[in-house]
PDB file of C-alpha atoms in Angstrom:
ATOM      1  CA  MET D   1       0.000   0.000   0.000  1.00 52.00           C
ATOM      2  CA  THR D   2       1.292   3.441  -0.943  1.00 53.00           C
ATOM      3  CA  CYS D   3       1.056   6.186   1.649  1.00 57.00           C
ATOM      4  CA  PHE D   4       1.125   9.905   0.951  1.00 49.00           C
ATOM      5  CA  PRO D   5       3.177  12.044   3.275  1.00 56.00           C
ATOM      6  CA  LYS D   6       0.914  14.357   5.311  1.00 53.00           C
ATOM      7  CA  HIS D   7       2.323  17.491   3.650  1.00 54.00           C
ATOM      8  CA  ARG D   8       1.212  16.159   0.236  1.00 52.00           C
ATOM      9  CA  LEU D   9      -2.196  14.917   1.375  1.00 46.00           C
ATOM     10  CA  VAL D  10      -3.433  18.346   2.524  1.00 47.00           C
ATOM     11  CA  PRO D  11      -3.296  19.972  -0.969  1.00 49.00           C
ATOM     12  CA  VAL D  12      -5.012  16.924  -2.482  1.00 45.00           C
ATOM     13  CA  LEU D  13      -7.836  17.093   0.089  1.00 42.00           C
ATOM     14  CA  ALA D  14      -8.179  20.872  -0.378  1.00 43.00           C
ATOM     15  CA  ALA D  15      -8.477  20.444  -4.147  1.00 45.00           C
ATOM     16  CA  ALA D  16     -11.096  17.699  -3.719  1.00 41.00           C
ATOM     17  CA  LEU D  17     -13.137  19.891  -1.356  1.00 41.00           C
ATOM     18  CA  ALA D  18     -12.948  22.832  -3.791  1.00 42.00           C
ATOM     19  CA  VAL D  19     -14.250  20.652  -6.641  1.00 42.00           C
ATOM     20  CA  ALA D  20     -17.070  19.369  -4.395  1.00 40.00           C
ATOM     21  CA  ALA D  21     -18.054  22.938  -3.412  1.00 42.00           C
ATOM     22  CA  ILE D  22     -18.231  23.988  -7.070  1.00 42.00           C
ATOM     23  CA  ALA D  23     -20.368  20.945  -7.886  1.00 42.00           C
ATOM     24  CA  LEU D  24     -22.795  21.741  -5.050  1.00 48.00           C
ATOM     25  CA  ALA D  25     -23.255  25.378  -6.167  1.00 53.00           C
ATOM     26  CA  HIS D  26     -24.891  24.247  -9.382  1.00 73.00           C
ATOM     27  CA  ASN D  27     -27.716  26.748  -9.815  1.00 88.00           C
ATOM     28  CA  PRO D  28     -26.883  29.576 -12.202  1.00 96.00           C
ATOM     29  CA  ARG D  29     -27.291  33.201 -11.158  1.00 96.00           C
ATOM     30  CA  GLY D  30     -29.790  35.451 -12.893  1.00 97.00           C
ATOM     31  CA  LYS D  31     -30.079  39.191 -13.281  1.00 98.00           C
ATOM     32  CA  ALA D  32     -33.090  41.378 -14.062  1.00 98.00           C
ATOM     33  CA  GLU D  33     -32.467  45.007 -15.004  1.00 98.00           C
ATOM     34  CA  ALA D  34     -34.642  47.982 -15.918  1.00 98.00           C
ATOM     35  CA  THR D  35     -34.360  51.761 -16.039  1.00 98.00           C
ATOM     36  CA  PHE D  36     -37.100  53.791 -14.373  1.00 98.00           C
ATOM     37  CA  GLY D  37     -36.805  57.324 -15.729  1.00 96.00           C
ATOM     38  CA  ASP D  38     -33.040  57.719 -15.411  1.00 97.00           C
ATOM     39  CA  LYS D  39     -32.615  55.377 -12.393  1.00 98.00           C
ATOM     40  CA  ALA D  40     -31.320  51.829 -12.861  1.00 98.00           C
ATOM     41  CA  VAL D  41     -32.699  48.934 -10.822  1.00 98.00           C
ATOM     42  CA  THR D  42     -31.060  45.486 -10.765  1.00 98.00           C
ATOM     43  CA  VAL D  43     -32.155  42.236  -9.129  1.00 98.00           C
ATOM     44  CA  GLU D  44     -29.595  39.419  -8.743  1.00 98.00           C
ATOM     45  CA  TYR D  45     -30.808  35.948  -7.741  1.00 98.00           C
ATOM     46  CA  GLY D  46     -30.210  32.206  -7.911  1.00 97.00           C
ATOM     47  CA  ARG D  47     -32.150  30.224 -10.532  1.00 97.00           C
ATOM     48  CA  PRO D  48     -33.194  26.805  -9.239  1.00 95.00           C
ATOM     49  CA  SER D  49     -35.067  24.374 -11.493  1.00 95.00           C
ATOM     50  CA  LEU D  50     -38.357  22.697 -10.672  1.00 94.00           C
ATOM     51  CA  ASN D  51     -37.323  19.227 -11.858  1.00 92.00           C
ATOM     52  CA  GLY D  52     -40.947  18.075 -11.897  1.00 87.00           C
ATOM     53  CA  ARG D  53     -41.852  19.569  -8.509  1.00 86.00           C
ATOM     54  CA  ASP D  54     -44.322  22.323  -7.632  1.00 85.00           C
ATOM     55  CA  MET D  55     -42.251  24.057  -4.992  1.00 85.00           C
ATOM     56  CA  LEU D  56     -44.499  27.081  -4.407  1.00 88.00           C
ATOM     57  CA  ALA D  57     -47.494  24.829  -3.786  1.00 87.00           C
ATOM     58  CA  GLN D  58     -45.499  23.007  -1.082  1.00 89.00           C
ATOM     59  CA  ALA D  59     -44.940  26.194   0.945  1.00 94.00           C
ATOM     60  CA  THR D  60     -46.782  26.443   4.243  1.00 96.00           C
ATOM     61  CA  PRO D  61     -48.014  29.659   5.905  1.00 97.00           C
ATOM     62  CA  GLY D  62     -45.235  31.428   7.795  1.00 97.00           C
ATOM     63  CA  MET D  63     -42.453  29.980   5.627  1.00 96.00           C
ATOM     64  CA  VAL D  64     -39.906  32.549   4.371  1.00 97.00           C
ATOM     65  CA  TRP D  65     -38.359  31.859   0.958  1.00 95.00           C
ATOM     66  CA  ARG D  66     -35.181  33.492  -0.348  1.00 93.00           C
ATOM     67  CA  LEU D  67     -36.697  34.046  -3.823  1.00 95.00           C
ATOM     68  CA  GLY D  68     -34.190  31.850  -5.580  1.00 93.00           C
ATOM     69  CA  SER D  69     -31.303  29.695  -4.414  1.00 94.00           C
ATOM     70  CA  GLU D  70     -27.963  29.974  -2.651  1.00 93.00           C
ATOM     71  CA  ASN D  71     -27.320  33.630  -1.634  1.00 94.00           C
ATOM     72  CA  ALA D  72     -30.188  35.947  -0.783  1.00 96.00           C
ATOM     73  CA  THR D  73     -31.802  37.738  -3.716  1.00 97.00           C
ATOM     74  CA  THR D  74     -30.588  41.339  -3.888  1.00 98.00           C
ATOM     75  CA  ILE D  75     -32.240  44.419  -5.375  1.00 98.00           C
ATOM     76  CA  THR D  76     -30.105  47.490  -6.040  1.00 98.00           C
ATOM     77  CA  THR D  77     -31.784  50.766  -6.922  1.00 98.00           C
ATOM     78  CA  GLN D  78     -30.319  54.130  -7.903  1.00 98.00           C
ATOM     79  CA  GLY D  79     -33.508  55.892  -6.809  1.00 98.00           C
ATOM     80  CA  ASP D  80     -35.991  55.661  -3.968  1.00 98.00           C
ATOM     81  CA  LEU D  81     -38.030  52.473  -4.376  1.00 98.00           C
ATOM     82  CA  MET D  82     -41.759  52.625  -3.631  1.00 98.00           C
ATOM     83  CA  ILE D  83     -43.743  49.425  -3.268  1.00 98.00           C
ATOM     84  CA  GLY D  84     -47.303  50.243  -2.303  1.00 96.00           C
ATOM     85  CA  SER D  85     -47.059  52.956   0.343  1.00 97.00           C
ATOM     86  CA  ASN D  86     -43.661  51.685   1.537  1.00 98.00           C
ATOM     87  CA  MET D  87     -40.347  53.287   0.588  1.00 98.00           C
ATOM     88  CA  ALA D  88     -36.744  52.089   0.592  1.00 98.00           C
ATOM     89  CA  GLY D  89     -34.150  54.733  -0.217  1.00 98.00           C
ATOM     90  CA  ALA D  90     -31.611  54.342  -3.009  1.00 98.00           C
ATOM     91  CA  GLY D  91     -29.286  51.446  -2.180  1.00 98.00           C
ATOM     92  CA  ALA D  92     -29.167  47.662  -1.940  1.00 98.00           C
ATOM     93  CA  TYR D  93     -31.581  45.353  -0.140  1.00 98.00           C
ATOM     94  CA  SER D  94     -32.341  41.645   0.121  1.00 98.00           C
ATOM     95  CA  LEU D  95     -35.720  40.342  -1.003  1.00 98.00           C
ATOM     96  CA  PHE D  96     -37.591  37.447   0.556  1.00 97.00           C
ATOM     97  CA  ALA D  97     -41.134  36.152   0.194  1.00 97.00           C
ATOM     98  CA  LYS D  98     -43.253  34.963   3.094  1.00 98.00           C
ATOM     99  CA  LYS D  99     -46.123  32.529   2.555  1.00 97.00           C
ATOM    100  CA  THR D 100     -49.354  33.755   4.132  1.00 97.00           C
ATOM    101  CA  ASP D 101     -52.660  31.969   4.635  1.00 96.00           C
ATOM    102  CA  ASP D 102     -53.978  33.328   1.341  1.00 94.00           C
ATOM    103  CA  GLY D 103     -50.907  34.229  -0.735  1.00 96.00           C
ATOM    104  CA  TRP D 104     -47.424  35.711  -0.431  1.00 98.00           C
ATOM    105  CA  ASP D 105     -45.844  38.869   1.010  1.00 98.00           C
ATOM    106  CA  LEU D 106     -42.675  40.488  -0.328  1.00 98.00           C
ATOM    107  CA  LEU D 107     -40.164  41.264   2.439  1.00 98.00           C
ATOM    108  CA  VAL D 108     -37.617  44.038   1.827  1.00 98.00           C
ATOM    109  CA  ASN D 109     -34.664  43.546   4.167  1.00 98.00           C
ATOM    110  CA  SER D 110     -31.827  45.985   4.932  1.00 98.00           C
ATOM    111  CA  GLU D 111     -29.147  43.276   5.197  1.00 96.00           C
ATOM    112  CA  THR D 112     -27.259  42.173   2.065  1.00 97.00           C
ATOM    113  CA  GLY D 113     -24.511  39.663   1.336  1.00 92.00           C
ATOM    114  CA  GLN D 114     -25.939  36.898   3.504  1.00 92.00           C
ATOM    115  CA  SER D 115     -26.901  33.361   2.670  1.00 89.00           C
ATOM    116  CA  GLY D 116     -30.466  33.086   1.469  1.00 90.00           C
ATOM    117  CA  LEU D 117     -31.174  30.958   4.530  1.00 91.00           C
ATOM    118  CA  ALA D 118     -30.058  33.723   6.925  1.00 92.00           C
ATOM    119  CA  HIS D 119     -33.170  35.918   6.959  1.00 95.00           C
ATOM    120  CA  ASP D 120     -33.203  38.265   9.964  1.00 97.00           C
ATOM    121  CA  PRO D 121     -36.803  39.480  10.391  1.00 97.00           C
ATOM    122  CA  GLU D 122     -35.630  42.345  12.614  1.00 98.00           C
ATOM    123  CA  LYS D 123     -33.940  43.846   9.546  1.00 98.00           C
ATOM    124  CA  ASP D 124     -37.108  43.792   7.411  1.00 98.00           C
ATOM    125  CA  LEU D 125     -37.929  47.359   6.381  1.00 98.00           C
ATOM    126  CA  PHE D 126     -41.425  46.381   5.300  1.00 98.00           C
ATOM    127  CA  SER D 127     -43.615  43.693   3.797  1.00 98.00           C
ATOM    128  CA  HIS D 128     -46.082  44.105   0.967  1.00 98.00           C
ATOM    129  CA  PRO D 129     -48.710  41.654  -0.370  1.00 98.00           C
ATOM    130  CA  LEU D 130     -47.882  40.103  -3.742  1.00 98.00           C
ATOM    131  CA  LYS D 131     -50.458  39.338  -6.411  1.00 98.00           C
ATOM    132  CA  VAL D 132     -50.502  35.641  -7.264  1.00 97.00           C
ATOM    133  CA  GLU D 133     -51.113  35.094 -10.976  1.00 97.00           C
ATOM    134  CA  LYS D 134     -51.320  32.075 -13.249  1.00 95.00           C
ATOM    135  CA  ALA D 135     -48.785  32.379 -16.098  1.00 93.00           C
ATOM    136  CA  ASP D 136     -49.576  31.249 -19.639  1.00 93.00           C
ATOM    137  CA  ASP D 137     -46.211  29.516 -20.050  1.00 93.00           C
ATOM    138  CA  ALA D 138     -44.365  27.541 -17.391  1.00 93.00           C
ATOM    139  CA  ALA D 139     -40.889  28.615 -16.252  1.00 95.00           C
ATOM    140  CA  GLU D 140     -38.770  25.536 -15.434  1.00 95.00           C
ATOM    141  CA  MET D 141     -36.118  27.773 -13.857  1.00 96.00           C
ATOM    142  CA  PHE D 142     -37.096  30.445 -11.342  1.00 97.00           C
ATOM    143  CA  THR D 143     -37.176  33.746 -13.246  1.00 97.00           C
ATOM    144  CA  ILE D 144     -37.406  37.351 -12.090  1.00 98.00           C
ATOM    145  CA  THR D 145     -38.298  40.137 -14.523  1.00 98.00           C
ATOM    146  CA  LEU D 146     -38.426  43.890 -14.068  1.00 98.00           C
ATOM    147  CA  MET D 147     -40.568  45.931 -16.450  1.00 98.00           C
ATOM    148  CA  ALA D 148     -40.404  49.747 -16.489  1.00 98.00           C
ATOM    149  CA  ASP D 149     -42.722  52.335 -17.986  1.00 98.00           C
ATOM    150  CA  GLY D 150     -41.283  55.700 -17.030  1.00 98.00           C
ATOM    151  CA  MET D 151     -40.990  55.775 -13.236  1.00 98.00           C
ATOM    152  CA  ASN D 152     -43.582  53.011 -12.759  1.00 98.00           C
ATOM    153  CA  GLY D 153     -43.122  49.322 -13.314  1.00 98.00           C
ATOM    154  CA  THR D 154     -43.600  45.741 -12.258  1.00 98.00           C
ATOM    155  CA  LEU D 155     -41.513  43.155 -10.441  1.00 98.00           C
ATOM    156  CA  LYS D 156     -42.504  39.611 -11.452  1.00 98.00           C
ATOM    157  CA  MET D 157     -41.138  36.398  -9.950  1.00 97.00           C
ATOM    158  CA  GLN D 158     -42.194  33.211 -11.751  1.00 97.00           C
ATOM    159  CA  TRP D 159     -41.629  29.530 -11.101  1.00 95.00           C
ATOM    160  CA  GLY D 160     -43.677  26.984 -12.974  1.00 94.00           C
ATOM    161  CA  THR D 161     -47.015  28.565 -13.858  1.00 94.00           C
ATOM    162  CA  THR D 162     -47.197  30.635 -10.665  1.00 95.00           C
ATOM    163  CA  ALA D 163     -46.153  34.282 -10.818  1.00 96.00           C
ATOM    164  CA  LEU D 164     -45.776  36.566  -7.803  1.00 97.00           C
ATOM    165  CA  VAL D 165     -46.181  40.173  -8.937  1.00 98.00           C
ATOM    166  CA  THR D 166     -46.054  43.670  -7.487  1.00 98.00           C
ATOM    167  CA  ASP D 167     -46.158  47.147  -8.915  1.00 98.00           C
ATOM    168  CA  LEU D 168     -43.373  49.516  -7.982  1.00 98.00           C
ATOM    169  CA  MET D 169     -42.187  53.044  -8.577  1.00 98.00           C
ATOM    170  CA  VAL D 170     -38.656  54.473  -8.594  1.00 98.00           C
ATOM    171  CA  HIS D 171     -37.934  58.163  -8.186  1.00 94.00           C
TER     172      HIS D 171
END
């Protein structure tokens, strides 16, 4: 039997762990961008696939979802972001969705850079009810779109045939 000296085994194990970490982070990242007036808004998120499941239908009331996979979904806005009567100043925020008894709420959180599983409810700036719509075409991969019309627009998050939608305004 051949033995590796300890000083040679450590780099081999480190390389194997690095390859395993890359294999586990298999969901691609997505980006939605739009310009509201002259203010850019960007949403960056993980794009998991359904693989035959109906993940949104499996959610139970009270569950908080990171709106994607891996790291928390982040929205960056060059202008003040209005969702309903709630405002978040220009900057970067994490977005989560919370399942309610009759739908979903969008949570806008002041913390960024965290794992999508590390939601701190004390850092939520506000929550806003999302419209739940049935999409004509199914999205196998979770997809976020931003649509702008002047300073007004729509944020749409779709997985399968379920779309979670809210109007927004940037000024």
